[in-house]
XYZ file of C-alpha atoms in Angstrom:
374
model
C -0.020 -0.292 0.006
C 1.350 3.333 -1.031
C 0.613 7.099 0.019
C -0.070 9.924 -1.972
C 3.512 10.662 -2.412
C 4.534 7.085 -3.609
C 6.039 5.885 -0.241
C 4.693 2.807 2.073
C 2.064 4.402 4.311
C 2.852 1.211 6.585
C 6.315 2.323 7.197
C 7.304 2.780 10.611
C 10.137 5.337 9.527
C 9.368 8.841 10.850
C 8.695 11.123 7.826
C 11.292 13.630 8.931
C 14.003 11.261 7.866
C 12.487 10.716 4.177
C 15.349 13.441 2.643
C 17.729 13.169 4.979
C 21.208 12.834 3.606
C 23.514 11.439 6.073
C 26.703 12.370 6.780
C 29.286 10.858 4.397
C 32.453 10.321 6.019
C 35.615 10.085 3.446
C 37.065 6.893 2.158
C 39.370 4.770 4.489
C 42.773 4.427 3.112
C 42.500 0.615 2.896
C 39.613 0.722 0.725
C 41.636 3.194 -1.593
C 44.402 0.972 -1.736
C 42.187 -2.245 -2.505
C 39.759 -0.221 -5.330
C 42.998 1.623 -7.293
C 45.572 -0.950 -6.603
C 47.915 1.183 -4.911
C 50.891 0.868 -2.309
C 50.927 4.377 -1.010
C 47.649 6.599 0.135
C 47.833 9.513 2.380
C 44.502 10.763 3.977
C 44.135 14.509 4.043
C 40.419 14.593 4.278
C 39.216 14.541 7.830
C 40.885 17.463 9.495
C 42.529 14.867 11.706
C 46.155 15.637 13.554
C 48.788 13.678 11.229
C 50.669 12.571 14.693
C 49.370 10.077 17.003
C 48.310 10.888 20.855
C 50.495 12.604 23.224
C 53.399 10.247 24.788
C 51.536 10.874 28.023
C 48.292 9.917 26.425
C 49.759 6.591 24.985
C 50.960 5.435 28.520
C 47.651 6.252 29.896
C 45.732 4.323 27.294
C 48.272 1.148 28.194
C 47.473 1.169 31.514
C 43.525 1.626 30.917
C 43.385 -1.807 28.830
C 43.754 -3.551 31.909
C 40.323 -2.633 32.790
C 38.620 -3.100 29.560
C 36.222 -5.534 31.014
C 34.545 -2.949 32.796
C 32.084 -0.242 31.735
C 33.503 3.286 31.635
C 32.591 5.792 34.189
C 29.187 6.883 32.618
C 29.583 10.173 34.024
C 33.600 11.337 32.986
C 33.701 12.027 36.523
C 37.345 12.793 36.794
C 37.791 14.320 33.165
C 34.703 16.792 33.638
C 36.250 17.569 37.318
C 39.810 18.623 35.631
C 37.665 20.273 32.586
C 35.843 22.385 35.323
C 38.721 23.392 37.333
C 40.619 24.449 33.677
C 38.018 26.467 32.880
C 36.910 27.972 36.056
C 33.478 26.711 36.092
C 30.994 24.411 38.064
C 31.045 20.619 37.253
C 27.370 20.698 36.635
C 28.755 23.497 33.584
C 30.528 20.217 31.627
C 29.270 17.463 29.647
C 31.936 15.091 28.048
C 30.611 13.255 25.192
C 31.556 10.680 22.063
C 33.289 13.711 20.205
C 32.128 17.710 19.947
C 29.995 16.146 17.295
C 27.818 14.465 19.584
C 27.402 17.214 21.797
C 25.830 18.937 18.774
C 23.404 16.022 18.503
C 22.681 16.137 22.214
C 21.975 19.787 22.102
C 19.576 19.524 19.386
C 17.908 16.688 20.995
C 17.564 18.304 24.224
C 16.230 21.616 22.774
C 14.532 21.511 19.625
C 10.643 20.351 18.660
C 9.355 19.867 15.249
C 9.122 23.339 13.773
C 11.899 24.868 15.864
C 14.463 26.713 13.782
C 18.540 26.393 13.975
C 20.452 29.153 12.092
C 23.577 28.082 11.005
C 26.077 29.839 8.361
C 26.432 27.768 5.036
C 29.008 26.397 3.843
C 29.521 25.376 7.365
C 29.523 21.791 9.618
C 26.715 19.406 8.281
C 25.875 18.154 11.504
C 24.454 21.819 12.126
C 21.673 21.172 9.459
C 21.672 17.207 9.761
C 20.792 16.921 13.587
C 18.084 19.540 13.263
C 16.339 17.792 10.391
C 16.676 14.404 12.133
C 14.079 16.242 14.671
C 11.854 17.653 12.225
C 13.111 21.090 13.180
C 14.341 23.761 10.368
C 17.859 24.545 9.933
C 18.286 28.116 8.423
C 20.893 28.357 6.392
C 22.782 31.877 6.116
C 25.425 32.138 3.205
C 28.827 33.008 4.067
C 30.318 36.490 2.936
C 33.580 36.294 1.299
C 34.282 32.708 3.119
C 33.330 34.000 6.415
C 30.473 33.801 8.635
C 28.416 36.952 8.196
C 27.236 37.316 11.877
C 24.998 40.515 11.117
C 23.011 38.298 8.509
C 22.931 35.346 11.303
C 21.535 37.934 13.565
C 18.926 38.713 11.050
C 17.907 35.278 10.401
C 16.626 34.760 13.879
C 12.997 34.579 14.627
C 10.683 33.845 17.545
C 10.984 30.216 16.529
C 14.713 30.058 16.604
C 16.185 28.062 19.601
C 19.707 27.442 18.549
C 22.398 29.420 16.486
C 25.566 27.530 15.521
C 28.716 29.426 15.060
C 31.833 27.446 14.175
C 35.037 29.589 14.871
C 36.849 28.585 12.756
C 34.395 27.559 10.467
C 34.793 24.183 9.056
C 35.302 23.477 6.044
C 36.440 27.467 4.937
C 39.221 27.430 8.215
C 38.335 31.137 8.295
C 37.317 32.565 11.744
C 35.336 35.617 13.239
C 37.694 37.606 15.526
C 36.909 38.968 19.173
C 35.136 42.457 17.690
C 32.671 40.752 15.500
C 31.591 38.147 18.437
C 31.416 40.788 21.101
C 28.936 42.662 18.705
C 26.896 39.103 18.032
C 26.720 38.563 21.720
C 25.398 42.068 22.522
C 22.676 41.855 20.092
C 21.681 38.312 19.966
C 18.039 37.671 21.723
C 17.977 35.814 25.098
C 15.718 33.395 23.954
C 18.409 31.641 21.422
C 21.184 29.516 22.743
C 24.438 30.129 20.870
C 26.569 27.168 20.260
C 30.174 28.381 19.523
C 32.154 25.572 18.053
C 35.696 25.993 18.691
C 37.006 22.400 17.684
C 40.185 23.965 16.499
C 41.010 26.277 19.412
C 44.227 24.909 20.469
C 45.849 25.727 16.732
C 44.969 29.473 17.010
C 47.437 32.220 18.203
C 46.255 35.384 16.968
C 45.510 37.407 20.298
C 42.101 38.682 18.751
C 40.773 35.214 18.869
C 38.436 35.145 22.108
C 38.246 32.362 24.643
C 34.791 31.648 24.117
C 34.118 30.083 28.207
C 36.002 33.177 29.779
C 34.858 35.820 27.631
C 31.299 34.973 27.067
C 29.970 32.440 29.425
C 31.730 33.681 32.242
C 29.944 37.410 31.343
C 26.560 35.489 31.197
C 26.135 35.025 27.722
C 23.653 32.102 26.757
C 26.199 29.717 25.185
C 27.434 26.546 24.649
C 31.132 26.321 23.920
C 32.442 23.119 22.115
C 36.011 21.773 22.311
C 37.579 18.166 21.069
C 40.498 16.153 21.671
C 40.209 14.916 18.298
C 42.410 17.402 16.441
C 45.674 18.395 17.796
C 45.652 16.087 20.565
C 45.607 13.128 18.045
C 42.985 11.440 19.731
C 40.153 11.413 16.741
C 39.633 7.608 17.178
C 38.707 7.716 20.693
C 36.128 10.270 20.363
C 36.214 12.753 23.225
C 34.850 16.126 22.999
C 32.942 18.340 25.315
C 30.626 21.402 26.060
C 30.734 23.925 28.693
C 27.723 25.811 29.080
C 24.659 27.196 31.303
C 23.389 24.548 34.022
C 20.133 23.910 32.677
C 21.400 22.911 29.086
C 23.980 20.692 30.227
C 21.311 18.812 32.778
C 19.297 18.454 29.519
C 22.072 17.000 27.316
C 22.734 14.755 30.385
C 19.044 13.323 29.928
C 19.418 12.553 26.255
C 23.225 11.596 26.311
C 23.813 7.624 25.923
C 25.219 6.043 29.194
C 28.577 5.090 28.925
C 29.093 7.546 25.808
C 32.651 7.954 26.308
C 35.160 5.001 26.438
C 37.629 4.405 29.519
C 40.820 4.764 27.173
C 39.141 7.760 25.707
C 38.761 9.495 29.089
C 42.082 8.482 30.412
C 43.964 9.791 27.486
C 42.266 12.938 27.627
C 43.035 13.504 31.390
C 47.002 12.825 30.512
C 46.776 15.236 27.271
C 45.804 18.132 29.430
C 49.236 17.900 31.706
C 51.331 18.274 28.343
C 51.639 21.936 27.317
C 55.187 21.335 25.879
C 53.796 18.964 23.563
C 50.912 21.188 22.750
C 52.836 24.118 21.970
C 55.113 22.002 19.694
C 52.176 20.561 17.494
C 51.158 24.137 17.442
C 54.232 25.085 15.599
C 54.820 22.225 13.567
C 50.993 22.769 12.237
C 51.943 26.335 11.347
C 54.720 25.183 9.660
C 52.749 22.698 7.696
C 50.285 25.105 6.875
C 52.569 27.263 5.148
C 53.868 24.502 3.294
C 50.286 23.495 1.928
C 49.410 26.860 0.998
C 52.551 26.995 -1.354
C 51.611 23.571 -2.898
C 48.256 25.126 -3.645
C 49.553 28.025 -5.068
C 52.143 26.479 -7.417
C 49.291 24.764 -9.206
C 47.127 27.964 -9.563
C 45.074 27.530 -6.301
C 44.699 30.175 -3.729
C 42.528 28.905 -0.381
C 40.211 30.825 1.562
C 42.208 33.022 3.937
C 43.406 33.590 6.415
C 43.267 30.118 7.731
C 43.588 29.387 11.199
C 43.383 25.883 11.943
C 44.929 22.987 10.437
C 43.120 22.980 6.835
C 42.430 24.705 3.923
C 39.394 25.637 1.432
C 40.216 25.925 -2.131
C 37.607 26.288 -4.852
C 38.990 24.370 -7.872
C 35.973 24.702 -10.230
C 35.477 20.672 -11.015
C 35.873 19.708 -7.794
C 34.322 16.223 -8.180
C 37.117 15.872 -11.272
C 40.091 16.821 -9.310
C 39.066 14.941 -6.100
C 39.382 12.037 -8.676
C 42.516 12.481 -10.200
C 44.159 13.182 -6.808
C 42.555 9.749 -5.765
C 44.153 7.805 -8.487
C 47.380 9.146 -7.407
C 46.990 7.987 -3.913
C 45.831 11.262 -2.215
C 42.582 11.728 -0.324
C 41.138 15.205 -0.169
C 37.373 15.897 0.824
C 35.035 17.483 -1.812
C 32.244 19.746 -0.443
C 29.481 18.790 -1.836
C 27.746 17.956 1.074
C 29.010 20.864 2.971
C 27.375 23.179 0.284
C 30.496 23.960 -1.684
C 30.513 21.599 -4.676
C 33.192 23.656 -6.544
C 35.509 23.432 -3.414
C 38.019 20.662 -1.860
C 39.344 20.680 1.922
C 42.566 19.741 2.373
C 44.022 19.031 6.077
C 47.621 20.102 6.649
C 49.687 16.433 6.799
C 53.247 15.918 7.700
C 56.005 17.615 5.268
C 56.322 14.378 3.454
C 52.578 13.805 2.957
C 52.298 17.299 1.533
C 55.253 17.023 -0.780
C 53.189 13.725 -1.902
C 50.309 16.111 -2.579
C 52.304 18.861 -4.357
C 53.497 16.225 -7.132
C 49.966 14.844 -7.502
C 48.306 18.468 -7.915
C 51.072 19.321 -10.700
C 50.081 15.808 -12.253
C 46.834 16.292 -12.268
C 47.092 20.076 -13.346
C 49.336 19.165 -16.291
C 46.841 16.150 -17.496
C 43.897 18.875 -17.713
C 45.594 21.414 -19.186
């Protein structure tokens, strides 16, 4: 039996999911090697840090394996306590989840009813659109201006139905960010019925003194904001999925009601705790990333491409025209990058700053692909 739209009227699947396109992760290295018969493949697609866990974290992971027969601490008590002390907030203002992306999903579950609105810049991180759609809420996409989030336009898009505004600083996929003057002006004007999710997943990479610290400058000042951070990037723990949010008590309590029990593994919690006590390694990786970003920009420039900027994290966004064709040309040469159709930029690629050797291989692949195209 079919309904008027041609679907199965007996289907138990919620109508809100009918047109939803799920997030598509990049291809794994092993699959590309198998499909194309390549011996060497490098992945510059997922904004991962190119280096593994900190040495202190590796030791903590090894110790944690002895207790893998036990469930992890469902409340992440030690990690939440450490994060609360570090950010000078109360324990009740911290949530730890399976990646910052999980916090995005949980805050949508906690706040959005069908018909509510969530405002996001676009192109931006797809979860800001996908997670509201899962709940039959309405994502409102606000176009970027010169590859940067237009905070004035974001404010103009807010209506009485708006519950959430997502601001990625820096923005993924463009790598650009709004600095203190713009964000100060935004928080001065945003209506009180809105919760702003300030996603600072790449916070540790940024050295610009005009870049604000969201917790101390906005949450402590009394603004209604949920600040996101992650251990997936510079800390090298993407495979363990540990992220956190710091915000108002009522929001953190609501997230706790929808969050899965035992959401973060024991190894993830221990590795994150150990990483907090390694400031020298953090500084070293920040410096190494700065050099890698310069190499990556130069490699793109040599092939005639100009990335968006200034880019402040560990990846570049570049409009290349036929992004699908260039993506496939690089893939055939063993380089995985990220085409951005699902992010709202079908003419662009996002490329992560890997190791100097990996960027050298990308440079060679770009030269070959451009030469063949010409």
